[in-house]
Amino acid sequence: MNENLLISGKKTLSTFFKEEIIEDYQSPSFHHLSQTLSPTHFPQSSSPLFPQSPESLWSHSPSLHPSQNSSLLYCCISSLRHDGDVYSIAVLGDLVLTGSKSRRIHAWQSLDCHTKGYIRTNSGEIRTMITQDNMLFTSHKDHKIRVWNIKSFHTNPNFRPKKVTTLPNITNFKTFIFRPMSHQQHKSISNPINPLHKDIISCMAYYHIEGILYTGSFDKTIKAWRLVERKCIDSFIGHSNKINDMVINQQNGYLFTCSSDGTVKMWLRVYGETSHALIKVLIFHTSPINALTLSTSPSQNHNSFLYSGSFDGSIKFWEQEMIISSQYNNNLGNKNDSLFQGHQFAIFCLVSLDNLVLSGSEDSTIKIFRRQNEKKPSHECVAVLEGHRGPIRCLATLLQKETKDEINFLVFSASLDQTFKVWRVKVLQDQMKNNCKIEEDKRKEDHGGRNKSMDLYEPTPVLSPSWVNWKLHRHSIH
């Protein structure tokens, strides 16, 4: 095997690793799991062993016009209590994995949330997880990344993950410590790269074309790992404050990072080298930026839209006109047209699916926004998912069925109330197109083209009234 096979995309990532010793996996029996997840932590009404029945019937998305039919339906189909705060969610086929403060990564069946087992690791606080092919990447409290091979359930019904490697490994440290210093005649040679992050690894992104894993940390650095070599090939300071999220455009390799310094930065690996260059700094938010997501236009021009969610509750988006272009801008004349108020309180996570953008907020709600009019994009809130009793920490989606008439997908959400919920969402395509035309005509009549649909959604925090009053008082001071 060689690296060229990886670039060609003919082999999956798992074929490049000789699987190492299993760190510790479990596929427990019902009896063993019932002892591990005791009733004191999981009441039977919300236990992973007994998922709740749907909390509500299908709900219609709010309509601007009483006479028009709703284009979006949703309902909560499962709700269960986790063993601690859930920091991350990853979807791999029909499997959903959750990472928390504990050392266990739980695996669930995506639709009914029946437990499939768990991975027990040497270090907990799994802040972020991503998947590629049959591989799972997890970050831990010891500031290391672990790579797992998870067998397909179609060929192996048992949950038997195997640890492939840990990054950085012992070899990385030996190279860093014992690599000879540059001679005077080779002053241009860079110093050895420190492969270990010094603080929490908050985000990851995988560029599957070249097999490079990117990690961002609260230590303000970005590291690039070439997985075939199992080594860190580049490390650099990305922001002046902690890095909160990152996404990568798989078509062109552009890496986007966001930070508490209020900026989004665009990076690209220098052709033929391992170093990375800063292409553009997208400055707009005045508050820390917590989340990013990249959405591709469903139209034939394949435009991509980059969204960022801020601590002040606003959502900003940029449009890339062509996949081969590095120009991400709004092109809307007025920069305020590319900014809309998503929530009153902080946004912690963003995900996208087709022309839908979902945001999870400190106000304990999930909002679904629809992008319309691709030539001059605008966004309408088409649904507010309520049910959590604390800030929404992470989101994930799984497309179930897409036809010319409708789109069906699942939404997975986790909150600091220590609950994990599954939502089923149905989007009616034809009705949505009709609604888009109605909204476009209505907007032309509105003075200044303001999207009045936002006014229909008042913040609905379900936290304690004293907490809400304190939060509002704090905002009024600042």
Short mmCIF file of C-alpha atoms in Angstrom, two decimals, residues 69-471:
data_model
loop_
_atom_site.label_atom_id
_atom_site.label_comp_id
_atom_site.label_asym_id
_atom_site.label_seq_id
_atom_site.Cartn_x
_atom_site.Cartn_y
_atom_site.Cartn_z
CA ASN A 69 -49.87 24.35 4.32
CA SER A 70 -46.78 23.69 6.37
CA SER A 71 -43.72 22.45 4.50
CA LEU A 72 -41.96 20.92 7.54
CA LEU A 73 -43.08 18.40 10.14
CA TYR A 74 -41.12 17.21 13.16
CA CYS A 75 -41.43 15.19 16.34
CA CYS A 76 -39.21 13.90 19.14
CA ILE A 77 -39.10 10.10 18.85
CA SER A 78 -36.71 9.26 21.68
CA SER A 79 -35.26 10.86 24.79
CA LEU A 80 -32.80 9.27 27.18
CA ARG A 81 -30.58 10.31 30.03
CA HIS A 82 -26.80 10.08 29.69
CA ASP A 83 -24.16 9.43 32.33
CA GLY A 84 -22.98 13.05 32.46
CA ASP A 85 -22.84 16.01 30.09
CA VAL A 86 -22.60 14.99 26.43
CA TYR A 87 -19.84 16.91 24.65
CA SER A 88 -19.91 15.31 21.19
CA ILE A 89 -22.04 13.27 18.78
CA ALA A 90 -20.87 11.30 15.73
CA VAL A 91 -22.92 9.37 13.16
CA LEU A 92 -21.55 6.34 11.34
CA GLY A 93 -24.08 4.55 9.16
CA ASP A 94 -26.96 3.45 11.37
CA LEU A 95 -24.85 3.97 14.48
CA VAL A 96 -24.80 7.06 16.71
CA LEU A 97 -21.97 7.58 19.18
CA THR A 98 -21.91 9.97 22.11
CA GLY A 99 -18.89 11.24 24.03
CA SER A 100 -19.05 12.73 27.50
CA LYS A 101 -16.92 13.55 30.53
CA SER A 102 -16.68 9.85 31.36
CA ARG A 103 -14.27 7.40 29.73
CA ARG A 104 -17.06 5.66 27.85
CA ILE A 105 -18.12 6.32 24.28
CA HIS A 106 -21.66 4.98 24.03
CA ALA A 107 -23.06 3.51 20.82
CA TRP A 108 -26.77 3.56 19.97
CA GLN A 109 -28.97 2.38 17.16
CA SER A 110 -29.83 5.59 15.32
CA LEU A 111 -33.62 5.25 15.07
CA ASP A 112 -34.74 3.58 18.30
CA CYS A 113 -31.69 4.41 20.47
CA HIS A 114 -31.26 0.82 21.63
CA THR A 115 -27.81 0.45 23.09
CA LYS A 116 -25.19 -1.39 21.01
CA GLY A 117 -22.41 -1.21 23.59
CA TYR A 118 -19.64 1.20 24.48
CA ILE A 119 -15.92 1.84 24.17
CA ARG A 120 -14.06 2.29 27.43
CA THR A 121 -10.94 4.41 27.00
CA ASN A 122 -7.96 5.28 29.19
CA SER A 123 -8.89 8.97 29.21
CA GLY A 124 -12.28 10.67 29.29
CA GLU A 125 -13.77 14.07 28.48
CA ILE A 126 -14.35 13.28 24.81
CA ARG A 127 -14.82 16.80 23.50
CA THR A 128 -15.06 16.06 19.79
CA MET A 129 -15.62 13.08 17.49
CA ILE A 130 -15.70 12.73 13.71
CA THR A 131 -16.12 9.73 11.40
CA GLN A 132 -14.77 8.71 8.00
CA ASP A 133 -15.57 5.40 6.27
CA ASN A 134 -15.48 2.90 9.17
CA MET A 135 -13.08 5.02 11.21
CA LEU A 136 -13.86 7.02 14.35
CA PHE A 137 -11.59 9.84 15.59
CA THR A 138 -11.92 10.94 19.22
CA SER A 139 -10.14 13.56 21.35
CA HIS A 140 -9.53 13.13 25.08
CA LYS A 141 -8.58 14.87 28.30
CA ASP A 142 -4.96 13.77 27.94
CA HIS A 143 -4.79 15.99 24.80
CA LYS A 144 -4.41 12.97 22.52
CA ILE A 145 -6.40 11.65 19.57
CA ARG A 146 -7.49 8.04 19.29
CA VAL A 147 -8.40 6.35 16.01
CA TRP A 148 -10.86 3.44 16.06
CA ASN A 149 -11.95 0.96 13.44
CA ILE A 150 -15.66 0.19 13.78
CA LYS A 151 -16.87 -2.81 11.84
CA SER A 152 -19.94 -2.48 9.64
CA PHE A 153 -23.10 -3.90 11.20
CA HIS A 154 -24.11 -5.36 7.86
CA THR A 155 -21.21 -7.82 8.04
CA ASN A 156 -20.74 -7.99 11.80
CA PRO A 157 -23.80 -7.38 14.02
CA ASN A 158 -21.68 -7.12 17.18
CA PHE A 159 -20.17 -3.84 18.28
CA ARG A 160 -16.47 -4.69 18.27
CA PRO A 161 -14.38 -1.55 17.73
CA LYS A 162 -10.61 -1.82 17.66
CA LYS A 163 -8.14 0.91 18.42
CA VAL A 164 -5.94 1.60 15.43
CA THR A 165 -3.55 4.13 16.91
CA THR A 166 -3.09 7.00 19.35
CA LEU A 167 -1.80 10.38 18.18
CA PRO A 168 0.79 11.41 19.07
CA ASN A 169 2.41 8.04 19.74
CA ILE A 170 5.77 7.16 21.28
CA THR A 171 7.52 7.35 17.91
CA ASN A 172 6.39 10.96 17.48
CA PHE A 173 7.91 11.92 20.81
CA LYS A 174 11.21 10.20 20.03
CA THR A 175 11.44 12.08 16.75
CA PHE A 176 10.67 15.35 18.51
CA ILE A 177 13.24 14.82 21.31
CA PHE A 178 16.12 13.25 19.40
CA ARG A 179 15.91 14.97 16.03
CA PRO A 180 19.30 16.71 15.45
CA MET A 181 19.31 20.48 15.39
CA SER A 182 19.94 22.29 12.12
CA HIS A 183 23.52 23.20 11.24
CA GLN A 184 24.45 26.80 10.57
CA GLN A 185 24.46 26.16 6.84
CA HIS A 186 20.87 24.91 7.09
CA LYS A 187 19.30 27.71 9.08
CA SER A 188 16.25 27.59 6.86
CA ILE A 189 15.31 24.17 8.22
CA SER A 190 12.45 24.53 10.70
CA ASN A 191 12.63 23.35 14.29
CA PRO A 192 11.07 20.00 15.26
CA ILE A 193 7.30 20.00 15.64
CA ASN A 194 5.83 19.41 19.08
CA PRO A 195 3.11 16.84 18.34
CA LEU A 196 1.19 17.22 21.61
CA HIS A 197 -1.46 19.87 22.20
CA LYS A 198 -1.11 21.73 25.50
CA ASP A 199 -4.83 22.17 26.14
CA ILE A 200 -8.22 20.69 25.26
CA ILE A 201 -8.65 19.53 21.64
CA SER A 202 -11.92 21.26 20.84
CA CYS A 203 -12.45 20.35 17.16
CA MET A 204 -11.31 18.10 14.32
CA ALA A 205 -11.71 17.91 10.54
CA TYR A 206 -10.61 15.20 8.12
CA TYR A 207 -9.55 15.88 4.52
CA HIS A 208 -10.23 12.51 2.93
CA ILE A 209 -8.58 13.25 -0.45
CA GLU A 210 -5.12 13.50 1.08
CA GLY A 211 -5.69 11.62 4.34
CA ILE A 212 -4.92 14.58 6.60
CA LEU A 213 -6.55 15.04 10.01
CA TYR A 214 -6.70 18.58 11.40
CA THR A 215 -7.08 19.33 15.11
CA GLY A 216 -7.78 22.65 16.84
CA SER A 217 -7.25 23.36 20.51
CA PHE A 218 -7.81 25.83 23.30
CA ASP A 219 -4.03 26.29 23.20
CA LYS A 220 -4.66 28.41 20.02
CA THR A 221 -2.79 26.00 17.75
CA ILE A 222 -3.79 23.97 14.70
CA LYS A 223 -2.07 20.68 13.96
CA ALA A 224 -2.13 18.59 10.78
CA TRP A 225 -1.65 14.80 10.94
CA ARG A 226 -0.83 12.57 7.98
CA LEU A 227 -2.54 9.36 9.04
CA VAL A 228 -0.65 7.03 6.72
CA GLU A 229 2.59 8.06 8.47
CA ARG A 230 0.89 8.48 11.86
CA LYS A 231 2.76 11.73 12.42
CA CYS A 232 2.15 15.44 12.89
CA ILE A 233 3.32 17.19 9.73
CA ASP A 234 2.53 20.79 10.69
CA SER A 235 1.72 22.82 13.80
CA PHE A 236 1.05 26.55 13.92
CA ILE A 237 -0.68 29.22 15.99
CA GLY A 238 -4.01 29.86 14.31
CA HIS A 239 -5.71 32.47 16.50
CA SER A 240 -5.08 34.85 19.36
CA ASN A 241 -7.63 33.05 21.54
CA LYS A 242 -8.90 29.49 21.92
CA ILE A 243 -10.07 27.68 18.77
CA ASN A 244 -13.65 26.45 19.03
CA ASP A 245 -14.53 24.78 15.74
CA MET A 246 -13.28 23.94 12.25
CA VAL A 247 -14.64 22.65 8.93
CA ILE A 248 -12.98 21.71 5.65
CA ASN A 249 -14.20 22.03 2.08
CA GLN A 250 -13.61 18.59 0.60
CA GLN A 251 -13.68 19.92 -2.98
CA ASN A 252 -10.69 22.23 -2.65
CA GLY A 253 -9.02 21.58 0.72
CA TYR A 254 -9.75 24.97 2.28
CA LEU A 255 -9.77 24.75 6.07
CA PHE A 256 -11.89 27.17 8.11
CA THR A 257 -11.35 27.78 11.82
CA CYS A 258 -13.22 29.98 14.29
CA SER A 259 -12.12 31.32 17.63
CA SER A 260 -13.09 33.22 20.73
CA ASP A 261 -11.12 36.11 19.23
CA GLY A 262 -14.17 36.79 17.00
CA THR A 263 -12.62 35.80 13.67
CA VAL A 264 -12.97 33.06 11.09
CA LYS A 265 -9.78 32.19 9.24
CA MET A 266 -9.27 30.39 5.96
CA TRP A 267 -6.19 28.15 5.47
CA LEU A 268 -4.72 26.08 2.66
CA ARG A 269 -1.82 23.66 2.58
CA VAL A 270 1.02 24.93 0.41
CA TYR A 271 1.18 22.82 -2.75
CA GLY A 272 3.77 20.08 -2.50
CA GLU A 273 4.68 20.96 1.10
CA THR A 274 3.44 20.26 4.60
CA SER A 275 3.11 23.87 5.77
CA HIS A 276 -0.14 25.86 5.63
CA ALA A 277 -0.78 29.42 4.49
CA LEU A 278 -3.38 31.87 5.78
CA ILE A 279 -5.56 32.78 2.79
CA LYS A 280 -8.13 35.11 4.31
CA VAL A 281 -9.40 36.46 7.60
CA LEU A 282 -13.18 36.83 7.77
CA ILE A 283 -13.89 39.40 10.47
CA PHE A 284 -17.42 40.30 11.30
CA HIS A 285 -18.59 39.11 14.70
CA THR A 286 -17.86 41.24 17.74
CA SER A 287 -18.33 38.26 20.06
CA PRO A 288 -16.59 34.89 20.35
CA ILE A 289 -17.46 32.48 17.52
CA ASN A 290 -18.39 29.03 18.78
CA ALA A 291 -19.49 27.02 15.74
CA LEU A 292 -19.06 26.58 11.97
CA THR A 293 -20.80 24.56 9.28
CA LEU A 294 -20.35 24.33 5.52
CA SER A 295 -23.35 23.89 3.25
CA THR A 296 -23.35 23.13 -0.48
CA SER A 297 -26.03 24.62 -2.67
CA PRO A 298 -28.47 22.03 -4.11
CA SER A 299 -28.46 23.91 -7.43
CA GLN A 300 -26.18 22.96 -10.29
CA ASN A 301 -23.64 25.71 -9.68
CA HIS A 302 -22.55 23.94 -6.45
CA ASN A 303 -21.98 27.15 -4.54
CA SER A 304 -20.95 26.60 -0.95
CA PHE A 305 -22.04 28.62 2.08
CA LEU A 306 -20.02 28.98 5.25
CA TYR A 307 -22.01 29.67 8.43
CA SER A 308 -20.69 30.83 11.80
CA GLY A 309 -22.56 30.98 15.11
CA SER A 310 -21.63 33.57 17.70
CA PHE A 311 -21.83 34.05 21.44
CA ASP A 312 -24.29 36.91 20.90
CA GLY A 313 -26.76 34.56 19.17
CA SER A 314 -26.23 35.82 15.62
CA ILE A 315 -25.44 33.73 12.54
CA LYS A 316 -23.20 35.03 9.78
CA PHE A 317 -22.81 33.42 6.36
CA TRP A 318 -20.43 33.76 3.44
CA GLU A 319 -20.91 32.46 -0.09
CA GLN A 320 -18.21 30.92 -2.26
CA GLU A 321 -19.24 31.48 -5.85
CA MET A 322 -17.19 28.66 -7.34
CA ILE A 323 -15.59 25.57 -5.86
CA ILE A 324 -12.22 26.52 -7.35
CA SER A 325 -12.43 30.06 -6.00
CA SER A 326 -11.02 31.23 -2.68
CA GLN A 327 -13.32 34.24 -2.57
CA TYR A 328 -15.75 33.83 0.30
CA ASN A 329 -17.85 36.97 0.65
CA ASN A 330 -21.46 38.03 0.93
CA ASN A 331 -21.82 39.85 -2.43
CA LEU A 332 -25.09 41.23 -1.14
CA GLY A 333 -24.31 44.94 -1.19
CA ASN A 334 -25.14 45.44 2.48
CA LYS A 335 -23.10 43.33 4.87
CA ASN A 336 -26.02 43.22 7.31
CA ASP A 337 -27.94 41.13 4.76
CA SER A 338 -25.54 38.24 5.43
CA LEU A 339 -26.15 38.36 9.19
CA PHE A 340 -29.32 37.23 10.92
CA GLN A 341 -30.33 36.79 14.53
CA GLY A 342 -30.59 33.09 15.24
CA HIS A 343 -31.12 33.16 19.02
CA GLN A 344 -31.12 35.63 21.86
CA PHE A 345 -28.45 33.72 23.76
CA ALA A 346 -25.21 32.07 22.62
CA ILE A 347 -25.09 29.57 19.76
CA PHE A 348 -23.00 26.51 20.64
CA CYS A 349 -23.37 24.29 17.55
CA LEU A 350 -24.34 24.37 13.88
CA VAL A 351 -25.05 21.63 11.32
CA SER A 352 -26.37 21.81 7.76
CA LEU A 353 -28.25 19.51 5.43
CA ASP A 354 -29.04 20.53 1.86
CA ASN A 355 -30.44 24.08 2.14
CA LEU A 356 -31.32 23.72 5.84
CA VAL A 357 -29.19 25.02 8.70
CA LEU A 358 -29.76 23.87 12.29
CA SER A 359 -28.52 25.76 15.33
CA GLY A 360 -28.34 24.74 18.99
CA SER A 361 -28.34 27.46 21.60
CA GLU A 362 -27.83 28.35 25.21
CA ASP A 363 -31.58 29.10 25.33
CA SER A 364 -32.19 25.29 25.17
CA THR A 365 -33.85 25.36 21.73
CA ILE A 366 -32.91 24.06 18.29
CA LYS A 367 -33.89 26.17 15.30
CA ILE A 368 -34.11 25.07 11.68
CA PHE A 369 -33.47 27.76 9.07
CA ARG A 370 -34.19 27.39 5.37
CA ARG A 371 -32.00 29.10 2.79
CA GLN A 372 -33.91 30.39 -0.20
CA ASN A 373 -33.28 32.48 -3.32
CA GLU A 374 -29.77 31.23 -4.15
CA LYS A 375 -28.95 34.36 -6.20
CA LYS A 376 -29.54 36.61 -3.20
CA PRO A 377 -29.74 34.22 -0.23
CA SER A 378 -32.07 34.86 2.67
CA HIS A 379 -33.00 32.67 5.61
CA GLU A 380 -36.31 31.84 7.23
CA CYS A 381 -36.81 30.04 10.53
CA VAL A 382 -39.16 27.15 9.71
CA ALA A 383 -39.13 25.26 13.02
CA VAL A 384 -38.19 25.59 16.69
CA LEU A 385 -37.51 22.27 18.43
CA GLU A 386 -38.19 22.49 22.15
CA GLY A 387 -37.84 19.86 24.84
CA HIS A 388 -34.38 20.16 26.36
CA ARG A 389 -33.99 21.75 29.79
CA GLY A 390 -30.50 23.14 29.33
CA PRO A 391 -28.14 24.64 26.73
CA ILE A 392 -27.76 22.58 23.54
CA ARG A 393 -24.15 21.41 23.44
CA CYS A 394 -23.97 19.44 20.16
CA LEU A 395 -26.02 18.41 17.11
CA ALA A 396 -25.80 15.85 14.30
CA THR A 397 -28.05 14.82 11.42
CA LEU A 398 -28.67 11.64 9.44
CA LEU A 399 -30.43 11.68 6.06
CA GLN A 400 -32.93 8.82 5.84
CA LYS A 401 -34.73 9.34 2.54
CA GLU A 402 -34.70 11.98 -0.16
CA THR A 403 -37.14 12.02 -3.07
CA LYS A 404 -38.49 14.70 -5.36
CA ASP A 405 -41.50 15.01 -3.03
CA GLU A 406 -39.93 15.03 0.44
CA ILE A 407 -36.80 14.76 2.58
CA ASN A 408 -36.75 12.69 5.77
CA PHE A 409 -33.90 12.99 8.24
CA LEU A 410 -33.05 12.51 11.90
CA VAL A 411 -31.65 15.14 14.23
CA PHE A 412 -29.58 14.08 17.25
CA SER A 413 -29.17 16.61 20.04
CA ALA A 414 -27.45 16.64 23.41
CA SER A 415 -27.86 19.18 26.17
CA LEU A 416 -26.16 20.15 29.39
CA ASP A 417 -29.31 18.80 31.08
CA GLN A 418 -27.63 15.40 30.46
CA THR A 419 -30.26 14.22 27.98
CA PHE A 420 -29.84 12.90 24.47
CA LYS A 421 -32.78 13.27 22.08
CA VAL A 422 -33.66 12.03 18.61
CA TRP A 423 -35.97 14.08 16.37
CA ARG A 424 -37.58 13.02 13.12
CA VAL A 425 -38.01 15.78 10.55
CA LYS A 426 -39.93 15.64 7.28
CA VAL A 427 -39.62 18.37 4.64
CA LEU A 428 -42.21 18.51 1.83
CA GLN A 429 -40.34 19.62 -1.28
CA ASP A 430 -43.17 20.88 -3.49
CA GLN A 431 -44.84 22.74 -0.65
CA MET A 432 -41.52 24.31 0.30
CA LYS A 433 -41.02 25.60 -3.24
CA ASN A 434 -44.47 27.15 -3.17
CA ASN A 435 -43.78 28.68 0.23
CA CYS A 436 -40.50 30.09 -1.06
CA LYS A 437 -42.32 31.87 -3.86
CA ILE A 438 -44.94 33.22 -1.47
CA GLU A 439 -42.26 34.45 0.94
CA GLU A 440 -40.29 36.07 -1.87
CA ASP A 441 -43.39 37.98 -3.04
CA LYS A 442 -44.17 38.96 0.53
CA ARG A 443 -40.64 40.17 1.17
CA LYS A 444 -40.78 42.47 -1.86
CA GLU A 445 -43.74 44.20 -0.26
CA ASP A 446 -41.96 44.67 3.07
CA HIS A 447 -40.06 47.90 3.50
CA GLY A 448 -36.31 47.32 3.37
CA GLY A 449 -36.74 43.62 2.59
CA ARG A 450 -36.59 42.63 6.25
CA ASN A 451 -37.25 38.97 6.96
CA LYS A 452 -40.24 39.30 9.26
CA SER A 453 -40.42 35.59 9.93
CA MET A 454 -37.78 36.11 12.60
CA ASP A 455 -40.21 38.21 14.60
CA LEU A 456 -42.50 35.21 15.04
CA TYR A 457 -39.97 33.38 17.20
CA GLU A 458 -39.49 34.81 20.63
CA PRO A 459 -36.75 33.26 22.75
CA THR A 460 -38.24 30.48 24.86
CA PRO A 461 -35.72 29.63 27.56
CA VAL A 462 -36.89 26.81 29.79
CA LEU A 463 -34.19 27.27 32.38
CA SER A 464 -34.88 28.69 35.82
CA PRO A 465 -36.39 32.23 35.83
CA SER A 466 -33.57 33.48 38.07
CA TRP A 467 -30.98 32.30 35.56
CA VAL A 468 -32.81 34.01 32.70
CA ASN A 469 -33.10 37.27 34.65
CA TRP A 470 -29.41 37.15 35.50
CA LYS A 471 -28.53 36.56 31.85
#
